[in-house]
Coordinates of C-alpha atoms in Angstrom, one line a residue:
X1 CA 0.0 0.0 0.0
X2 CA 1.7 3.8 -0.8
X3 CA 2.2 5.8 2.2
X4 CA 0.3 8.6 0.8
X5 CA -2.7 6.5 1.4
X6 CA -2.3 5.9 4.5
X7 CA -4.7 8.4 6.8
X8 CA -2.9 8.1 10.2
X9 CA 0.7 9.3 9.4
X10 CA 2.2 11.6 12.0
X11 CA 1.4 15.8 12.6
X12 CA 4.2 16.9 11.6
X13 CA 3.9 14.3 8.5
X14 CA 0.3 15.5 7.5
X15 CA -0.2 18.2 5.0
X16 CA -1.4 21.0 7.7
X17 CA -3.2 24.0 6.1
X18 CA -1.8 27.3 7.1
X19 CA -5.0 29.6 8.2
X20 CA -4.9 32.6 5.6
X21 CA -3.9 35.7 7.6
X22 CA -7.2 37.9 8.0
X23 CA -7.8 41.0 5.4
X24 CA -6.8 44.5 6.9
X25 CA -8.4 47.3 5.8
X26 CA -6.7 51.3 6.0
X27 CA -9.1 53.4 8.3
X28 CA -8.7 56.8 9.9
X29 CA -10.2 57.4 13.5
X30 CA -12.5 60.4 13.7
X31 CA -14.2 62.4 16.4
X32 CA -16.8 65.0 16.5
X33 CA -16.4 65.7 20.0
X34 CA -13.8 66.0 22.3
X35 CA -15.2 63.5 24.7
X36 CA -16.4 61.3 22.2
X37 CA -16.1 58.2 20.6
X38 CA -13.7 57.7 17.8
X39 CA -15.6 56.7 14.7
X40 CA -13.7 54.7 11.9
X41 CA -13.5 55.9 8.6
X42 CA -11.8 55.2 4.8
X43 CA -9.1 58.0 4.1
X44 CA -9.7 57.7 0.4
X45 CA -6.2 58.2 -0.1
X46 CA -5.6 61.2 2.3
X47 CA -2.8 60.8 4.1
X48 CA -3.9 62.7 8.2
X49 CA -2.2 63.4 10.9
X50 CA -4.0 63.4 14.5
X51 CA -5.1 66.6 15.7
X52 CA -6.1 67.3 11.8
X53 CA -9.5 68.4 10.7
X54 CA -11.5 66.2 8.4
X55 CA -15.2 66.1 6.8
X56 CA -16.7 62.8 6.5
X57 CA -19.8 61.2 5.7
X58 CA -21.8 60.1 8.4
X59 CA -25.9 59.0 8.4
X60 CA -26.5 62.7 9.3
X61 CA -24.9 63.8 6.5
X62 CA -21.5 65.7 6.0
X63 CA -19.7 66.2 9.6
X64 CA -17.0 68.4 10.6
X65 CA -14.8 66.1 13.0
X66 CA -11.3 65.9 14.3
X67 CA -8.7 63.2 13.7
X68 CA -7.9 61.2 16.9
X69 CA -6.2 58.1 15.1
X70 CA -4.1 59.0 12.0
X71 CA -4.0 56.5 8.8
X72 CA -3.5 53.0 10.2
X73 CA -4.2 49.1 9.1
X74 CA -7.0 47.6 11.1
X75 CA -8.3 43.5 10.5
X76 CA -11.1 43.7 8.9
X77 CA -13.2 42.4 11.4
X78 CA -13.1 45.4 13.8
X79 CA -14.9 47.4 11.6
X80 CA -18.6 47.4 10.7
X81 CA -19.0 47.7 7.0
X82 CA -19.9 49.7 5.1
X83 CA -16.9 52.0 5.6
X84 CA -17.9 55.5 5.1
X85 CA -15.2 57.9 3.3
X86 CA -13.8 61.1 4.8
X87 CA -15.2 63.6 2.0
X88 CA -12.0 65.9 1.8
X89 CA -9.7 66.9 4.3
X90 CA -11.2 70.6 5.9
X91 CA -10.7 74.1 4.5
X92 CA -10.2 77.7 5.7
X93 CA -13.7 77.9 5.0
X94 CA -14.8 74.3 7.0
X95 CA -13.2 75.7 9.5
X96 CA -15.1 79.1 9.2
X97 CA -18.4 77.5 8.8
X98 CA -17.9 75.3 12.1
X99 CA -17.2 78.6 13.9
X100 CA -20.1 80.3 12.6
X101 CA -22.4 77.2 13.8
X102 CA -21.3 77.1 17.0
X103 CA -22.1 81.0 17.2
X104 CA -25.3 80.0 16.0
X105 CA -26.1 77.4 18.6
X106 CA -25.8 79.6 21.0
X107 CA -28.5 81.9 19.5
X108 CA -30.4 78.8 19.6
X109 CA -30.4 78.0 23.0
X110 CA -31.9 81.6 24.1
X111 CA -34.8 80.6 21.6
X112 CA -35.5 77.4 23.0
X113 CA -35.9 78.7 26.6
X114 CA -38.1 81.1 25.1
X115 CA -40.3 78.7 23.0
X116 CA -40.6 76.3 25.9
X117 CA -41.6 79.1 28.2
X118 CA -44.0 79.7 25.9
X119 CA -45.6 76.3 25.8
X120 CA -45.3 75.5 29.1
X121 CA -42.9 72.9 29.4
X122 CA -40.3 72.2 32.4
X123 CA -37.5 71.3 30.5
X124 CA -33.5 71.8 31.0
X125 CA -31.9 72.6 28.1
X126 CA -28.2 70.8 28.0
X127 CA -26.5 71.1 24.8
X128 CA -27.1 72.5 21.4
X129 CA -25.9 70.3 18.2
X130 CA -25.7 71.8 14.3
X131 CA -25.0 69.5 12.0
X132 CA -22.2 70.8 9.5
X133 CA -24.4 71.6 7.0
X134 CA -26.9 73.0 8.7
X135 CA -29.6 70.4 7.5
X136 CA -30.2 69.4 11.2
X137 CA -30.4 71.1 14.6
X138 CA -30.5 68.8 17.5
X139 CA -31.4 69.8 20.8
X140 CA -30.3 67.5 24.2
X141 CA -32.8 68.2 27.3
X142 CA -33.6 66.5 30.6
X143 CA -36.8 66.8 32.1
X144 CA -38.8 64.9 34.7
X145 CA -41.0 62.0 33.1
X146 CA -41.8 62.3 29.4
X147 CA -42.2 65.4 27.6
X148 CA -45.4 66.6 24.7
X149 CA -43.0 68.4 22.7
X150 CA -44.7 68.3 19.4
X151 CA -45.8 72.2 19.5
X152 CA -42.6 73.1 20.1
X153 CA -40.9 71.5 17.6
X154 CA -43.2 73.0 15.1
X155 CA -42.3 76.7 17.2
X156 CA -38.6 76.3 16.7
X157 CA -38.9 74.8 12.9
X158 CA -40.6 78.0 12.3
X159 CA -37.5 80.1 13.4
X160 CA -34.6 78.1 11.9
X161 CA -36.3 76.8 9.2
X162 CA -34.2 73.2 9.2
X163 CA -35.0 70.0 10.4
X164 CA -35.4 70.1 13.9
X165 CA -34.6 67.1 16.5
X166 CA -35.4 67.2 20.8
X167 CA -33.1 64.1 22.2
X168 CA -34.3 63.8 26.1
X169 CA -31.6 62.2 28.0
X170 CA -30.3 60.8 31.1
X171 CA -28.3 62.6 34.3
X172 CA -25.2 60.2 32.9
X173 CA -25.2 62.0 29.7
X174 CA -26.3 64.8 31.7
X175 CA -22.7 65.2 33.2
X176 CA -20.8 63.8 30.1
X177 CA -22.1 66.9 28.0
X178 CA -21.4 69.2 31.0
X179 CA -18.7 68.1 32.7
X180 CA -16.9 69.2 36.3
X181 CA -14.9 67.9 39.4
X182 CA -15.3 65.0 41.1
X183 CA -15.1 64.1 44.3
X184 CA -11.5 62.6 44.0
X185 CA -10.5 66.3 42.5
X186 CA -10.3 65.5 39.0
X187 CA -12.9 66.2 36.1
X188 CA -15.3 63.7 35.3
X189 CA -13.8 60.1 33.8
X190 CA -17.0 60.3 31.1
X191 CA -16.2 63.9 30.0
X192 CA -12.2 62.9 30.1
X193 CA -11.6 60.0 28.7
X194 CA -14.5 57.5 28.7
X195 CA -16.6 56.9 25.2
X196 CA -19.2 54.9 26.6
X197 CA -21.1 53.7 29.8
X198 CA -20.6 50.9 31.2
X199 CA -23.0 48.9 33.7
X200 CA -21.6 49.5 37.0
X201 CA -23.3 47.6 40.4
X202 CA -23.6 47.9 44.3
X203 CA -21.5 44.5 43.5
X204 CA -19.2 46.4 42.6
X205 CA -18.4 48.4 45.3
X206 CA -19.1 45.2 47.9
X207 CA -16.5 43.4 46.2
X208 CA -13.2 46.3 47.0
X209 CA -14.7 46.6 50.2
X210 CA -15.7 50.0 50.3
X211 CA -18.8 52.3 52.3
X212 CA -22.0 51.3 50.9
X213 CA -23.1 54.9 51.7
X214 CA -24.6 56.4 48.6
X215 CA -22.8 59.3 49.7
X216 CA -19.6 57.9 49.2
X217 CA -20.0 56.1 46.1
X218 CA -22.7 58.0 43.7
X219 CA -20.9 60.7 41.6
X220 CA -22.1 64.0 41.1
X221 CA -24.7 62.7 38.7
X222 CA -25.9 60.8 41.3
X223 CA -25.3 57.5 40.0
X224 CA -22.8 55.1 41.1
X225 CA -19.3 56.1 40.3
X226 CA -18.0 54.8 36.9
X227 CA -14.7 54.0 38.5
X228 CA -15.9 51.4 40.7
X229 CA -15.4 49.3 37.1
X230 CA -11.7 50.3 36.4
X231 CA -10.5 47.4 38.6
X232 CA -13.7 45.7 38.9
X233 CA -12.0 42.5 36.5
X234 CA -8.9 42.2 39.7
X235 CA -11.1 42.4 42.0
X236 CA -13.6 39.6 40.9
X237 CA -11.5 37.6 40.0
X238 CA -8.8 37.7 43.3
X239 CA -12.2 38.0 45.2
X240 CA -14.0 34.7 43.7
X241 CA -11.4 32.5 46.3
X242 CA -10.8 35.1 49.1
X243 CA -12.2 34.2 52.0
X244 CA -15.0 36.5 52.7
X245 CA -16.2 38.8 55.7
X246 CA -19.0 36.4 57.8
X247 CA -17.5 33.5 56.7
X248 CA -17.2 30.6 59.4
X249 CA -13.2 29.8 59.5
X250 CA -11.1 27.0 61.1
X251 CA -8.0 28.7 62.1
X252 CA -4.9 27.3 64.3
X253 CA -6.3 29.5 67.5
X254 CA -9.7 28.0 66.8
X255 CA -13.0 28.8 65.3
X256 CA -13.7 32.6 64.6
X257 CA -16.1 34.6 62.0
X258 CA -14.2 37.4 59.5
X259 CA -14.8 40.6 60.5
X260 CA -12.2 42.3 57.8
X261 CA -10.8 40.4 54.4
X262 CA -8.5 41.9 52.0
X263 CA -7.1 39.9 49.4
X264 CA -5.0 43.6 48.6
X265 CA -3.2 42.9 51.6
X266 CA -3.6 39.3 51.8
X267 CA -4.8 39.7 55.7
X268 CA -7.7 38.3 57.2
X269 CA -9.0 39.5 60.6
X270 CA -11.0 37.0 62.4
X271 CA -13.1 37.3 65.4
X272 CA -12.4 34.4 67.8
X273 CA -15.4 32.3 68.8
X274 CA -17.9 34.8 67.1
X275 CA -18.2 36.5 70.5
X276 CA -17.7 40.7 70.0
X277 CA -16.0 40.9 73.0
X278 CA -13.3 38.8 72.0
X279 CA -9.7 40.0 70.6
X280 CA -9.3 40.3 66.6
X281 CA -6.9 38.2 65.2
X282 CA -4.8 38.6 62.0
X283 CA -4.3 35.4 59.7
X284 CA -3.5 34.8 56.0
X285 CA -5.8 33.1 53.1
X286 CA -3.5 29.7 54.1
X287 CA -4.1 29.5 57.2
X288 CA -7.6 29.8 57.6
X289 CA -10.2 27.2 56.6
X290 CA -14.1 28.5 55.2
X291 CA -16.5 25.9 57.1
X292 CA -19.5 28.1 57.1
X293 CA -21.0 31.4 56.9
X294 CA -23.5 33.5 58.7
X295 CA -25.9 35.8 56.9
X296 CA -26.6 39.4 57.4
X297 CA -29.4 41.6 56.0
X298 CA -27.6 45.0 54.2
X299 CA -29.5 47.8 55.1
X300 CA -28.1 50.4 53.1
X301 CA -28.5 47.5 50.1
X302 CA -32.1 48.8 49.7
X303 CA -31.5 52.5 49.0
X304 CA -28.7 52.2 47.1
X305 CA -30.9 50.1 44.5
X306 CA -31.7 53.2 42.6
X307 CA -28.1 54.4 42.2
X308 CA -27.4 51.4 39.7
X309 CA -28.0 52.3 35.9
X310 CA -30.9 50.1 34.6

């Protein structure tokens, strides 16, 4: 019989197919805000440089937006076809015409607290959003409960004669459009740096051992703090096998319930013979054995429900 028949030769002796390395495809990173997301585009053989001005088109139309990522090769799969093309790289004039719309915007806020005075609607105005070619006006609000804005849209069409657009929105974006100082003295992570929202939980802030005080850990939006989430992946992880506070432990001074655990430090403190008033002692994650656990209601569990993002 010929080897080559012969269907149970070796690994290294079968014919292995190479995978084909995956397509890349030349994109340019745009934003259209300065907090915002980075949106990927085709360069159409423009060569750009970050911190350069581009138009592109977008659904909206033509946009005026800032390079953030200059001409690089991405795999094809981290983009979502169809790949838009940046129009031209901007002008004098772009750059004039972006100017003049952010003069007008502000003309436009001063009309819309006067058309919604006039219809008798509690509504906070935000932020105020031309597109480039001035085909759209778009205006970001909060209010309390849902808004019957449908005369005044037909108020404000009648002054700026463009297609008019009222976006009610959330005290997360709230603070993203606005921005300020947190409590730890810095501005705002979602005005700074971060391009989305992510889902952040009272877990969360259980799990690195921190106040459960709403106080404490709701930002000035009054959610809970998106930081809680920068080390969230550690901590869940380091925390799934860490003994945990009320836990039941075997330890060589005897039996004891954790009133303190910190996997950070790698220190347990463990109450001896569950009785308060007996001496704290210190062990390590080795020396102690889980046999049990007691449970405790949270009562600050409860109020701090509302905190979470839904």
């Amino acid at each position: 019989m010929d080897r080559t028949d012969n269907k149970n030769t070796a690994p290294d002796q079968q014919n292995q197919q190479i995978p084909a390395a995956e397509p890349e495809v030349e994109i340019v990173g745009i934003k259209f805000r300065e907090d915002g997301k980075i949106y990927y585009f085709s360069p159409g053989g423009i060569s750009f440089a970050k911190g350069d001005h581009a138009i592109v088109e977008t659904a909206r139309g033509c946009e005026y937006g800032v390079c953030a990522l200059g001409n690089r090769m991405v795999k094809q799969s981290e983009i979502v076809p169809p790949l838009k093309p940046v129009v031209r790289r901007a002008t004098p004039d772009d750059d004039g015409r972006y100017a003049a719309n952010r003069m007008l915007e502000e003309r436009a806020k001063k009309v819309f607290a006067e058309k919604a005075e006039k219809n008798g609607l509690v509504m906070q105005l935000v932020d105020v959003e031309y597109t480039f070619d001035n085909s759209k006006l778009i205006f970001y609000f909060t209010a309390d409960g849902r808004v019957d804005f449908r005369e005044l849209v037909k108020d404000l069409a009648g002054v700026f004669r463009t297609r008019i657009e009222l976006r009610q929105i959330g005290v997360r974006d709230e603070a993203k459009l606005i921005g300020g100082i947190g409590v730890c003295g810095r501005p705002f992570c979602c005005k700074e740096f971060l391009p989305d929202f992510a889902q952040v939980s009272i877990k969360m802030a259980k799990e690195q051992n921190l106040s459960l005080s709403s106080a404490k850990i709701s930002g000035s939006c009054g959610r809970l703090m998106c930081c809680l989430r920068f080390e969230h992946e550690v901590y869940e992880r380091e925390y799934a096998d860490f003994p945990k506070v009320d836990s039941i432990v075997e330890t060589p001074a005897g039996r004891g319930i954790i009133t303190e655990s910190s996997f950070l430090s790698g220190k347990i403190k463990v109450r001896m013979n569950g009785d308060q008033n007996a001496p704290v002692k210190v062990f390590t994650k080795d020396e102690v054995k889980v046999v049990g656990s007691i449970k405790r209601r949270d009562e600050n569990t409860d109020d701090l429900r509302n905190l979470e993002e839904k």
